[in-house]
CSV table of C-alpha atoms in Angstrom, one decimal:
chain,number,residue,atom,x,y,z
Q,1,MET,CA,28.1,15.1,-58.7
Q,2,GLU,CA,29.9,14.5,-55.5
Q,3,GLN,CA,29.0,17.3,-53.6
Q,4,GLN,CA,25.5,15.0,-54.1
Q,5,ILE,CA,27.4,12.2,-52.4
Q,6,ALA,CA,29.0,14.5,-49.7
Q,7,GLU,CA,25.4,15.1,-48.5
Q,8,LEU,CA,24.1,12.1,-48.7
Q,9,THR,CA,26.7,10.4,-46.9
Q,10,ALA,CA,26.3,13.7,-44.3
Q,11,LYS,CA,22.7,12.5,-43.9
Q,12,VAL,CA,23.5,8.9,-43.9
Q,13,ALA,CA,25.8,9.6,-40.6
Q,14,ALA,CA,23.7,11.7,-39.5
Q,15,LEU,CA,20.5,9.0,-39.4
Q,16,GLU,CA,23.3,6.9,-37.7
Q,17,GLU,CA,23.9,8.8,-35.4
Q,18,GLY,CA,19.9,9.0,-34.6
Q,19,ALA,CA,19.4,5.8,-34.6
Q,20,GLY,CA,21.6,4.9,-32.6
Q,21,TRP,CA,20.6,7.5,-29.9
Q,22,THR,CA,16.9,6.7,-30.1
Q,23,THR,CA,18.7,3.0,-28.8
Q,24,THR,CA,20.4,4.6,-25.7
Q,25,ILE,CA,17.5,6.6,-24.8
Q,26,ASN,CA,14.9,3.8,-25.3
Q,27,MET,CA,17.1,1.5,-23.1
Q,28,GLU,CA,17.7,4.5,-20.3
Q,29,VAL,CA,13.8,4.2,-20.2
Q,30,TYR,CA,13.0,0.8,-20.3
Q,31,TYR,CA,15.2,0.1,-17.7
Q,32,TRP,CA,13.9,3.3,-16.2
Q,33,TRP,CA,10.6,1.3,-16.0
Q,34,CYS,CA,12.1,-2.1,-14.8
Q,35,ILE,CA,13.5,-0.1,-11.7
Q,36,ALA,CA,9.2,0.9,-11.4
Q,37,PHE,CA,8.2,-3.0,-11.3
Q,38,MET,CA,10.7,-3.7,-9.0
Q,39,PHE,CA,9.1,-1.4,-6.4
Q,40,ALA,CA,6.8,-4.4,-6.1
Q,41,ILE,CA,8.4,-6.4,-4.8
Q,42,HIS,CA,8.7,-4.7,-1.8
Q,43,ALA,CA,5.3,-3.3,-1.6
Q,44,GLY,CA,5.2,-7.8,-1.9
Q,45,PHE,CA,7.4,-8.2,0.8
Q,46,LEU,CA,6.2,-5.8,2.6
Q,47,ALA,CA,2.6,-7.1,2.1
Q,48,TYR,CA,3.5,-10.9,3.2
Q,49,GLU,CA,5.9,-9.8,5.8
Q,50,MET,CA,3.7,-8.0,8.1
Q,51,GLY,CA,0.4,-10.9,6.8
Q,52,ALA,CA,2.9,-13.7,8.1
Q,53,SER,CA,3.2,-11.2,11.5
Q,54,ARG,CA,1.5,-12.8,14.0
Q,55,LYS,CA,-0.5,-9.5,15.1
Q,56,LYS,CA,1.3,-8.4,17.7
Q,57,ASN,CA,4.3,-7.9,15.3
Q,58,VAL,CA,3.3,-6.6,12.4
Q,59,LEU,CA,4.5,-3.3,12.2
Q,60,ALA,CA,7.6,-3.6,13.5
Q,61,SER,CA,7.8,-5.9,10.7
Q,62,GLY,CA,7.0,-3.8,8.9
Q,63,ILE,CA,9.7,-1.4,9.7
Q,64,LYS,CA,12.3,-3.6,9.4
Q,65,ASN,CA,11.5,-4.0,6.0
Q,66,ILE,CA,11.0,-0.7,4.8
Q,67,LEU,CA,14.8,0.2,6.7
Q,68,ALA,CA,16.3,-2.8,4.8
Q,69,LEU,CA,15.7,-0.6,1.6
Q,70,ALA,CA,17.2,2.5,2.8
Q,71,PHE,CA,19.6,1.4,3.9
Q,72,ILE,CA,20.6,-1.0,1.4
Q,73,ILE,CA,20.4,1.8,-1.3
Q,74,PRO,CA,23.3,4.5,0.3
Q,75,THR,CA,25.7,0.8,1.0
Q,76,PHE,CA,25.1,0.2,-2.8
Q,77,PHE,CA,26.2,3.2,-4.1
Q,78,PHE,CA,28.8,4.0,-1.5
Q,79,PHE,CA,30.4,0.4,-1.9
Q,80,GLY,CA,28.4,-2.0,-3.2
Q,81,TRP,CA,28.4,-0.7,-6.5
Q,82,TRP,CA,32.3,-0.9,-6.9
Q,83,ILE,CA,32.4,-4.6,-5.2
Q,84,TYR,CA,30.4,-5.6,-8.6
Q,85,LEU,CA,32.9,-3.5,-11.3
Q,86,ALA,CA,36.1,-4.4,-9.5
Q,87,PHE,CA,35.7,-8.2,-8.2
Q,88,PRO,CA,34.9,-10.7,-11.5
Q,89,ASN,CA,38.3,-12.7,-11.7
Q,90,GLY,CA,37.5,-13.7,-7.8
Q,91,PHE,CA,39.0,-12.3,-4.2
Q,92,VAL,CA,41.7,-10.1,-5.5
Q,93,PRO,CA,39.8,-7.0,-6.7
Q,94,ASP,CA,40.3,-4.9,-10.2
Q,95,PHE,CA,40.9,-1.3,-9.3
Q,96,GLU,CA,41.2,-0.1,-13.1
Q,97,ALA,CA,37.6,-2.2,-13.6
Q,98,GLY,CA,36.4,-0.7,-10.3
Q,99,ALA,CA,37.6,3.3,-11.4
Q,100,ALA,CA,34.3,3.9,-12.7
Q,101,GLY,CA,31.9,2.5,-9.0
Q,102,ARG,CA,33.1,4.5,-6.8
Q,103,PRO,CA,31.2,7.4,-5.3
Q,104,TRP,CA,33.7,10.1,-6.7
Q,105,ASP,CA,33.5,9.3,-10.1
Q,106,MET,CA,31.9,11.3,-13.1
Q,107,ALA,CA,29.5,8.0,-13.7
Q,108,MET,CA,28.0,7.9,-11.0
Q,109,GLY,CA,26.2,10.8,-10.8
Q,110,PRO,CA,24.4,13.4,-13.5
Q,111,ASN,CA,26.8,12.8,-16.9
Q,112,LEU,CA,25.0,13.8,-20.3
Q,113,SER,CA,27.0,11.8,-21.4
Q,114,ASP,CA,26.6,8.2,-20.1
Q,115,ASN,CA,23.0,7.9,-19.5
Q,116,ALA,CA,23.7,3.6,-18.5
Q,117,THR,CA,25.3,3.8,-15.7
Q,118,GLY,CA,22.1,5.5,-13.3
Q,119,VAL,CA,20.1,3.1,-14.2
Q,120,PHE,CA,21.8,0.1,-14.1
Q,121,TRP,CA,23.2,0.3,-10.9
Q,122,GLY,CA,19.6,1.6,-10.4
Q,123,ALA,CA,18.3,-1.6,-11.0
Q,124,PHE,CA,21.3,-3.8,-9.6
Q,125,ALA,CA,20.3,-1.8,-6.0
Q,126,LEU,CA,16.9,-3.2,-6.4
Q,127,PHE,CA,18.2,-6.8,-6.3
Q,128,ALA,CA,20.5,-5.6,-3.7
Q,129,ALA,CA,17.7,-4.6,-1.6
Q,130,THR,CA,15.7,-7.8,-3.0
Q,131,THR,CA,18.3,-9.9,-1.0
Q,132,ALA,CA,17.4,-8.2,2.1
Q,133,SER,CA,14.0,-8.8,1.8
Q,134,ILE,CA,14.5,-12.5,1.8
Q,135,LEU,CA,16.1,-12.4,4.9
Q,136,SER,CA,13.8,-10.5,6.2
Q,137,GLY,CA,10.9,-12.5,6.3
Q,138,SER,CA,13.0,-15.9,7.9
Q,139,VAL,CA,13.8,-13.5,11.2
Q,140,ILE,CA,10.8,-12.0,12.2
Q,141,GLU,CA,9.1,-11.7,15.6
Q,142,ARG,CA,12.7,-12.3,17.6
Q,143,ILE,CA,15.1,-9.9,15.8
Q,144,ARG,CA,16.6,-6.5,16.9
Q,145,LEU,CA,16.3,-3.7,14.5
Q,146,SER,CA,20.0,-3.2,14.5
Q,147,ALA,CA,21.2,-6.3,14.4
Q,148,PHE,CA,19.1,-7.0,11.3
Q,149,ILE,CA,19.9,-4.1,9.7
Q,150,VAL,CA,23.5,-4.5,9.6
Q,151,LEU,CA,22.6,-7.9,8.4
Q,152,ALA,CA,20.7,-6.5,5.2
Q,153,VAL,CA,23.6,-4.5,4.5
Q,154,VAL,CA,26.0,-7.6,4.8
Q,155,LEU,CA,24.2,-9.5,2.5
Q,156,GLY,CA,22.6,-6.7,0.1
Q,157,SER,CA,25.7,-4.8,-0.2
Q,158,VAL,CA,28.6,-7.1,0.6
Q,159,ALA,CA,28.0,-10.4,0.1
Q,160,TRP,CA,25.5,-11.2,-2.6
Q,161,ILE,CA,26.6,-8.2,-5.5
Q,162,LEU,CA,31.3,-10.3,-4.6
Q,163,GLY,CA,28.2,-13.4,-5.4
Q,164,ALA,CA,26.8,-10.9,-9.0
Q,165,SER,CA,30.4,-10.0,-9.9
Q,166,TRP,CA,31.2,-13.8,-10.1
Q,167,ALA,CA,28.4,-15.3,-11.4
Q,168,TRP,CA,26.4,-12.5,-12.9
Q,169,HIS,CA,29.4,-10.6,-14.6
Q,170,GLY,CA,30.7,-10.6,-18.7
Q,171,SER,CA,33.8,-11.5,-17.3
Q,172,GLY,CA,32.6,-13.4,-13.7
Q,173,TRP,CA,35.0,-16.1,-13.6
Q,174,LEU,CA,32.5,-18.8,-13.1
Q,175,LEU,CA,31.5,-18.4,-16.5
Q,176,THR,CA,34.9,-17.6,-18.1
Q,177,GLU,CA,36.4,-20.5,-17.1
Q,178,TRP,CA,33.5,-23.1,-16.1
Q,179,GLY,CA,30.6,-22.4,-18.4
Q,180,TRP,CA,28.6,-20.9,-15.6
Q,181,HIS,CA,24.8,-20.2,-17.1
Q,182,ASP,CA,22.8,-18.4,-14.4
Q,183,PHE,CA,20.3,-16.4,-16.6
Q,184,GLY,CA,17.8,-14.9,-13.9
Q,185,ALA,CA,19.6,-15.0,-11.1
Q,186,ALA,CA,19.2,-18.0,-8.6
Q,187,GLY,CA,22.1,-18.8,-7.6
Q,188,CYS,CA,23.5,-15.3,-7.0
Q,189,VAL,CA,20.5,-13.8,-5.7
Q,190,HIS,CA,18.0,-16.3,-4.3
Q,191,MET,CA,20.8,-19.0,-3.6
Q,192,ILE,CA,23.3,-16.4,-1.8
Q,193,ALA,CA,19.8,-15.1,0.0
Q,194,GLY,CA,18.2,-18.1,1.5
Q,195,PHE,CA,21.7,-19.9,2.6
Q,196,PHE,CA,22.2,-16.3,4.2
Q,197,ALA,CA,19.0,-16.9,6.2
Q,198,LEU,CA,20.0,-20.4,6.9
Q,199,GLY,CA,23.3,-19.0,8.8
Q,200,VAL,CA,21.8,-16.3,10.8
Q,201,LEU,CA,18.7,-19.0,11.6
Q,202,MET,CA,21.2,-20.8,13.5
Q,203,ASN,CA,22.6,-18.4,15.1
Q,204,LEU,CA,19.3,-16.7,16.1
Q,205,GLY,CA,17.0,-19.4,17.4
Q,206,PRO,CA,13.4,-20.2,17.2
Q,207,ARG,CA,10.9,-18.2,18.6
Q,208,ILE,CA,9.4,-18.4,21.8
Q,209,GLY,CA,6.5,-21.6,21.7
Q,210,LYS,CA,7.5,-22.9,18.2
Q,211,PHE,CA,8.9,-25.7,19.1
Q,212,ASN,CA,7.8,-28.3,22.4
Q,213,PRO,CA,10.6,-30.1,24.0
Q,214,ASP,CA,10.0,-33.4,22.7
Q,215,GLY,CA,11.3,-31.3,19.4
Q,216,SER,CA,7.1,-31.3,17.9
Q,217,ALA,CA,6.5,-28.0,17.1
Q,218,ASN,CA,3.4,-25.7,16.6
Q,219,ASP,CA,1.7,-23.6,14.3
Q,220,LEU,CA,2.9,-20.1,15.3
Q,221,SER,CA,0.0,-19.5,12.0
Q,222,PRO,CA,0.2,-15.8,9.9
Q,223,HIS,CA,-2.1,-13.3,11.9
Q,224,ASN,CA,-3.6,-12.4,8.1
Q,225,LEU,CA,-2.9,-15.1,5.8
Q,226,PRO,CA,-5.1,-13.6,2.9
Q,227,PHE,CA,-2.5,-10.8,3.2
Q,228,ALA,CA,0.5,-13.1,3.6
Q,229,VAL,CA,-0.9,-14.7,-0.1
Q,230,PHE,CA,-2.0,-11.2,-1.6
Q,231,GLY,CA,1.6,-9.9,-1.2
Q,232,LEU,CA,3.0,-12.8,-2.5
Q,233,MET,CA,1.2,-12.4,-5.8
Q,234,LEU,CA,2.1,-8.8,-6.2
Q,235,LEU,CA,5.8,-10.7,-6.3
Q,236,ILE,CA,5.1,-11.8,-8.9
Q,237,VAL,CA,4.3,-8.8,-10.4
Q,238,GLY,CA,7.8,-6.8,-9.8
Q,239,PHE,CA,9.5,-10.3,-10.9
Q,240,PHE,CA,8.7,-9.1,-14.4
Q,241,GLY,CA,11.0,-6.2,-13.8
Q,242,PHE,CA,13.5,-7.9,-11.9
Q,243,LEU,CA,13.4,-10.5,-15.2
Q,244,GLY,CA,13.2,-7.6,-17.3
Q,245,GLY,CA,16.0,-6.4,-16.3
Q,246,CYS,CA,18.0,-9.7,-16.9
Q,247,ILE,CA,18.3,-9.0,-20.5
Q,248,ILE,CA,20.3,-6.2,-22.5
Q,249,TYR,CA,19.4,-4.9,-26.1
Q,250,ALA,CA,22.1,-5.3,-28.2
Q,251,GLY,CA,21.4,-3.0,-31.3
Q,252,ASN,CA,20.3,-4.2,-34.8
Q,253,GLY,CA,17.3,-5.8,-33.0
Q,254,GLN,CA,19.0,-8.2,-31.0
Q,255,TRP,CA,18.4,-8.4,-27.4
Q,256,VAL,CA,21.5,-10.6,-25.3
Q,257,SER,CA,21.7,-12.0,-21.3
Q,258,ILE,CA,23.7,-10.4,-18.9
Q,259,PHE,CA,26.4,-13.2,-20.1
Q,260,GLY,CA,26.5,-12.0,-23.7
Q,261,ASN,CA,24.5,-15.1,-24.8
Q,262,PRO,CA,21.8,-14.4,-27.9
Q,263,THR,CA,18.1,-14.1,-26.6
Q,264,THR,CA,14.6,-12.4,-26.7
Q,265,LEU,CA,12.0,-11.3,-24.8
Q,266,SER,CA,9.6,-12.8,-25.9
Q,267,ALA,CA,11.5,-16.6,-24.8
Q,268,VAL,CA,11.4,-15.4,-21.0
Q,269,ALA,CA,7.9,-14.3,-21.6
Q,270,PHE,CA,7.0,-17.8,-22.6
Q,271,ASN,CA,9.3,-19.9,-19.9
Q,272,THR,CA,8.0,-17.6,-17.0
Q,273,LEU,CA,4.5,-17.6,-17.5
Q,274,MET,CA,4.8,-21.4,-17.6
Q,275,CYS,CA,7.0,-22.5,-14.9
Q,276,PHE,CA,5.0,-19.8,-12.0
Q,277,ALA,CA,1.8,-21.6,-13.6
Q,278,GLY,CA,3.8,-25.0,-13.1
Q,279,GLY,CA,5.4,-23.9,-9.1
Q,280,ILE,CA,1.1,-22.8,-8.2
Q,281,MET,CA,0.9,-26.7,-9.2
Q,282,GLY,CA,3.1,-28.6,-7.7
Q,283,GLY,CA,2.4,-26.3,-4.4
Q,284,TRP,CA,-1.1,-27.2,-4.7
Q,285,ILE,CA,-0.8,-31.1,-5.6
Q,286,ALA,CA,2.2,-31.0,-2.4
Q,287,THR,CA,0.2,-28.9,0.5
Q,288,ARG,CA,-3.3,-27.9,-0.2
Q,289,ASP,CA,-1.8,-24.9,1.4
Q,290,PRO,CA,-2.3,-21.2,-0.5
Q,291,PHE,CA,0.5,-19.8,1.1
Q,292,TRP,CA,3.1,-22.9,-0.1
Q,293,MET,CA,0.9,-22.2,-3.7
Q,294,MET,CA,1.9,-18.8,-4.2
Q,295,SER,CA,5.8,-19.7,-2.6
Q,296,GLY,CA,5.2,-22.7,-5.2
Q,297,ALA,CA,5.0,-20.5,-8.0
Q,298,LEU,CA,8.3,-18.4,-6.9
Q,299,ALA,CA,10.1,-21.6,-6.8
Q,300,GLY,CA,9.0,-22.7,-9.6
Q,301,ILE,CA,10.7,-19.1,-11.4
Q,302,PHE,CA,13.8,-20.1,-9.4
Q,303,ALA,CA,13.6,-23.6,-11.1
Q,304,ALA,CA,13.2,-22.1,-14.3
Q,305,ALA,CA,15.3,-18.8,-13.9
Q,306,PRO,CA,18.9,-20.1,-14.9
Q,307,GLY,CA,17.2,-21.1,-18.3
Q,308,LEU,CA,14.6,-18.7,-19.0
Q,309,ASP,CA,16.7,-17.6,-22.2
Q,310,LEU,CA,17.1,-21.4,-23.2
Q,311,TYR,CA,14.6,-23.7,-22.3
Q,312,TYR,CA,11.4,-25.0,-24.6
Q,313,PRO,CA,8.7,-24.2,-22.3
Q,314,PRO,CA,6.7,-27.4,-21.7
Q,315,LEU,CA,10.5,-28.0,-19.9
Q,316,ALA,CA,10.0,-24.8,-18.1
Q,317,PHE,CA,6.6,-25.3,-16.5
Q,318,LEU,CA,7.9,-29.0,-15.9
Q,319,LEU,CA,10.2,-27.8,-13.8
Q,320,GLY,CA,7.9,-24.8,-11.9
Q,321,VAL,CA,6.2,-28.7,-10.6
Q,322,ALA,CA,9.4,-29.7,-9.4
Q,323,GLY,CA,10.3,-26.5,-7.3
Q,324,GLY,CA,6.8,-25.7,-6.3
Q,325,ALA,CA,6.1,-29.5,-5.2
Q,326,ILE,CA,10.1,-29.9,-3.6
Q,327,VAL,CA,10.0,-26.6,-1.2
Q,328,PRO,CA,7.5,-27.7,1.3
Q,329,GLN,CA,9.2,-30.6,2.1
Q,330,ILE,CA,12.4,-29.1,2.0
Q,331,ASP,CA,11.3,-26.7,4.5
Q,332,LYS,CA,9.9,-29.7,7.2
Q,333,LEU,CA,13.4,-30.9,6.8
Q,334,LEU,CA,14.3,-27.4,8.3
Q,335,VAL,CA,11.5,-27.8,11.2
Q,336,LYS,CA,12.7,-31.2,12.2
Q,337,PHE,CA,16.5,-29.4,12.6
Q,338,ARG,CA,14.5,-27.0,14.8
Q,339,ILE,CA,15.2,-23.8,12.5
Q,340,ASP,CA,12.6,-21.3,12.4
Q,341,ASP,CA,12.3,-20.0,9.3
Q,342,ALA,CA,9.2,-17.7,9.7
Q,343,VAL,CA,7.9,-17.7,5.8
Q,344,GLY,CA,9.4,-20.4,4.3
Q,345,ALA,CA,12.9,-18.2,2.5
Q,346,VAL,CA,15.7,-21.1,3.0
Q,347,ALA,CA,13.5,-23.2,1.4
Q,348,VAL,CA,11.7,-21.0,-1.1
Q,349,HIS,CA,14.7,-19.3,-2.2
Q,350,GLY,CA,17.9,-21.2,-1.4
Q,351,GLY,CA,16.6,-24.3,-2.1
Q,352,GLY,CA,14.4,-23.1,-5.2
Q,353,GLY,CA,17.5,-21.4,-6.4
Q,354,LEU,CA,20.1,-24.5,-5.4
Q,355,PHE,CA,17.7,-26.6,-7.4
Q,356,GLY,CA,17.4,-24.4,-10.5
Q,357,VAL,CA,20.5,-24.6,-10.6
Q,358,LEU,CA,21.6,-27.4,-11.2
Q,359,ALA,CA,18.9,-28.1,-12.9
Q,360,PHE,CA,20.3,-26.7,-15.4
Q,361,GLY,CA,23.8,-28.7,-15.9
Q,362,VAL,CA,21.9,-31.1,-16.5
Q,363,PHE,CA,19.0,-30.4,-19.0
Q,364,ALA,CA,20.9,-27.6,-21.2
Q,365,ALA,CA,24.6,-28.7,-20.8
Q,366,GLY,CA,26.6,-28.2,-24.2
Q,367,TYR,CA,25.1,-24.7,-25.4
Q,368,PRO,CA,28.1,-22.3,-26.4
Q,369,ASN,CA,29.0,-19.9,-24.2
Q,370,THR,CA,29.3,-15.9,-25.9
Q,371,PRO,CA,33.4,-14.9,-24.5
Q,372,GLU,CA,35.9,-16.1,-26.3
Q,373,GLY,CA,37.7,-19.3,-24.4
Q,374,ALA,CA,35.4,-20.0,-22.1
Q,375,PRO,CA,33.5,-23.6,-21.8
Q,376,ASP,CA,30.1,-24.6,-23.2
Q,377,THR,CA,27.4,-24.5,-21.0
Q,378,ASN,CA,28.1,-28.2,-18.1
Q,379,PHE,CA,26.7,-29.7,-15.0
Q,380,MET,CA,30.4,-29.6,-13.2
Q,381,GLY,CA,30.1,-25.5,-13.7
Q,382,GLN,CA,26.4,-25.0,-12.2
Q,383,LEU,CA,27.4,-27.3,-9.7
Q,384,ILE,CA,30.6,-25.4,-9.0
Q,385,GLY,CA,28.5,-22.3,-9.2
Q,386,ALA,CA,26.4,-23.9,-6.8
Q,387,ALA,CA,29.2,-24.2,-4.2
Q,388,SER,CA,30.1,-21.0,-4.6
Q,389,MET,CA,27.0,-19.0,-3.8
Q,390,ALA,CA,25.8,-21.1,-1.3
Q,391,LEU,CA,29.4,-20.3,0.8
Q,392,LEU,CA,29.1,-16.6,0.1
Q,393,GLY,CA,25.8,-16.7,1.8
Q,394,PHE,CA,26.2,-18.9,4.8
Q,395,VAL,CA,29.8,-17.6,5.6
Q,396,PRO,CA,28.5,-14.4,6.2
Q,397,GLY,CA,25.7,-14.3,7.6
Q,398,PHE,CA,26.2,-16.8,9.4
Q,399,GLY,CA,29.7,-15.7,11.4
Q,400,VAL,CA,28.5,-11.8,11.8
Q,401,SER,CA,25.5,-13.0,13.4
Q,402,TRP,CA,27.4,-15.8,16.1
Q,403,VAL,CA,30.0,-12.2,16.8
Q,404,MET,CA,25.9,-10.3,16.9
Q,405,LYS,CA,25.2,-13.6,19.5
Q,406,THR,CA,28.2,-13.5,21.5
Q,407,MET,CA,28.0,-9.3,22.0
Q,408,GLY,CA,23.7,-9.6,23.1
Q,409,ALA,CA,23.3,-8.2,19.8
Q,410,LEU,CA,21.4,-10.0,17.5
Q,411,ARG,CA,17.9,-11.1,19.6
Q,412,ILE,CA,15.1,-9.1,21.6
Q,413,PRO,CA,15.0,-10.0,25.4
Q,414,GLU,CA,12.3,-12.2,26.0
Q,415,LYS,CA,10.0,-9.7,27.9
Q,416,ALA,CA,10.1,-8.4,24.7
Q,417,GLU,CA,9.0,-10.9,22.5
Q,418,LEU,CA,6.2,-12.5,25.2
Q,419,MET,CA,4.7,-8.8,25.1
Q,420,GLY,CA,5.3,-8.5,20.9
Q,421,MET,CA,8.1,-6.0,19.3
Q,422,ASP,CA,5.1,-3.7,18.5
Q,423,LYS,CA,3.8,-2.6,21.9
Q,424,ALA,CA,8.0,-3.0,23.4
Q,425,LYS,CA,9.2,-1.0,20.0
Q,426,VAL,CA,6.5,1.1,18.0
Q,427,PRO,CA,4.9,4.1,19.5
Q,428,VAL,CA,1.5,3.0,17.4
Q,429,ALA,CA,-0.9,0.3,16.9
Q,430,ALA,CA,-1.5,-1.6,13.8
Q,431,TYR,CA,-5.3,-1.9,14.8
Q,432,PRO,CA,-7.6,-0.4,16.6
Q,433,ASP,CA,-8.5,-1.1,20.1
Q,434,GLY,CA,-10.9,-3.9,20.2
Q,435,TRP,CA,-11.0,-4.6,16.5
Q,436,PHE,CA,-9.8,-8.3,16.6
Q,437,ASP,CA,-12.5,-9.3,19.6
Q,438,ALA,CA,-15.1,-7.3,17.3
Q,439,LEU,CA,-13.8,-9.9,14.8
Q,440,PRO,CA,-16.7,-13.0,14.3
Q,441,ALA,CA,-15.6,-16.0,16.6
Q,442,GLY,CA,-12.9,-18.7,15.4
Q,443,ARG,CA,-9.9,-19.6,16.9
Q,444,ALA,CA,-9.0,-19.1,20.2
Q,445,ALA,CA,-5.7,-17.7,20.6
Q,446,THR,CA,-2.7,-19.0,22.3
Q,447,PRO,CA,-0.5,-17.7,24.7
Q,448,ALA,CA,2.4,-17.7,22.3
Q,449,GLU,CA,0.1,-14.8,20.1
């Protein structure tokens, strides 16, 4: 009898161990495919940015976006991941916690006893690249490639990941001290990237021909609006991978947010689709412009992103409508201040993210946080977090670009800008000779084109 009990106990232990490994492998595969879907974000940004450029700058815009991804991945490996692990308490690093993020640590490479680090690092590296792509679109047609690469690395491998350590970490000080909540990274990804872009644009200046001496603005239209709109829709596909990477399987049938709060993929699916639809409607109501309809879809997601794990779907829908309707007005306000954001990134990501973070403090205050001793969610915590994210974006964006501007290293020469960056910098042509001349007659080209 005792022998049978011992054998049964051993079998149960083996089954439990096997179940544990099955969960581990399933999570590894899950995040692998989240990473794959997140690449659709970058395909979308590429199409969006090239379509939004004028035809003389198409390839230069694409090259810049592609290189952002290429430079972010290795720099995020060498120091970005360490920043995330080492700085949850503020500006003073926790070297013990950060040790696992050093590039020579055994966790940062093939390790049969660690199935998690590589896929989590990969997902965060793609989040980092997303911030650089947000910046990329806003500065098209006038920034030096070398300056952009430096700014992209500062944003993607330093500024945003420091913000993530504070605001998207189970031990981040904004959570443990202020009750901050931001399920979908509206603050640390979108606000930081949007405000970083704002700081850069203030030093970079507008494209030649954008503003008249009296301050009125000219429309420097995209050369291929359908391509840009398609890119925006592809971004939405990628954001399902992005948002899927915001949730962790804790075992025993339970998913949790990165803060440890219980949730489900079902909740995220309900709310993501509802705020996406609301954002399109808001953009359509405000502008009737297909570009702003799809930009509104993104803004709608960011407007509800902090509470995608908690909101009732009709509330997510209404927040989406509001986000989609608000961001075109923010972009118009920036134009009044002679800020030339070529794709509306500051409004969509910075403005949409800010609205979402603050709206959560209004509509979801009082929800208990999981870490012991952490305050419940509250508006003041969201406000302090929003201010922190805005400063983490704007200050380095403005500061680094100002240094480059004073050195004459930020902007391309006027002659190259008028000629077009493709002719000045790219050894091949985007379109065959005469291709545009063969198109049906339409609006005449302006000198700015």
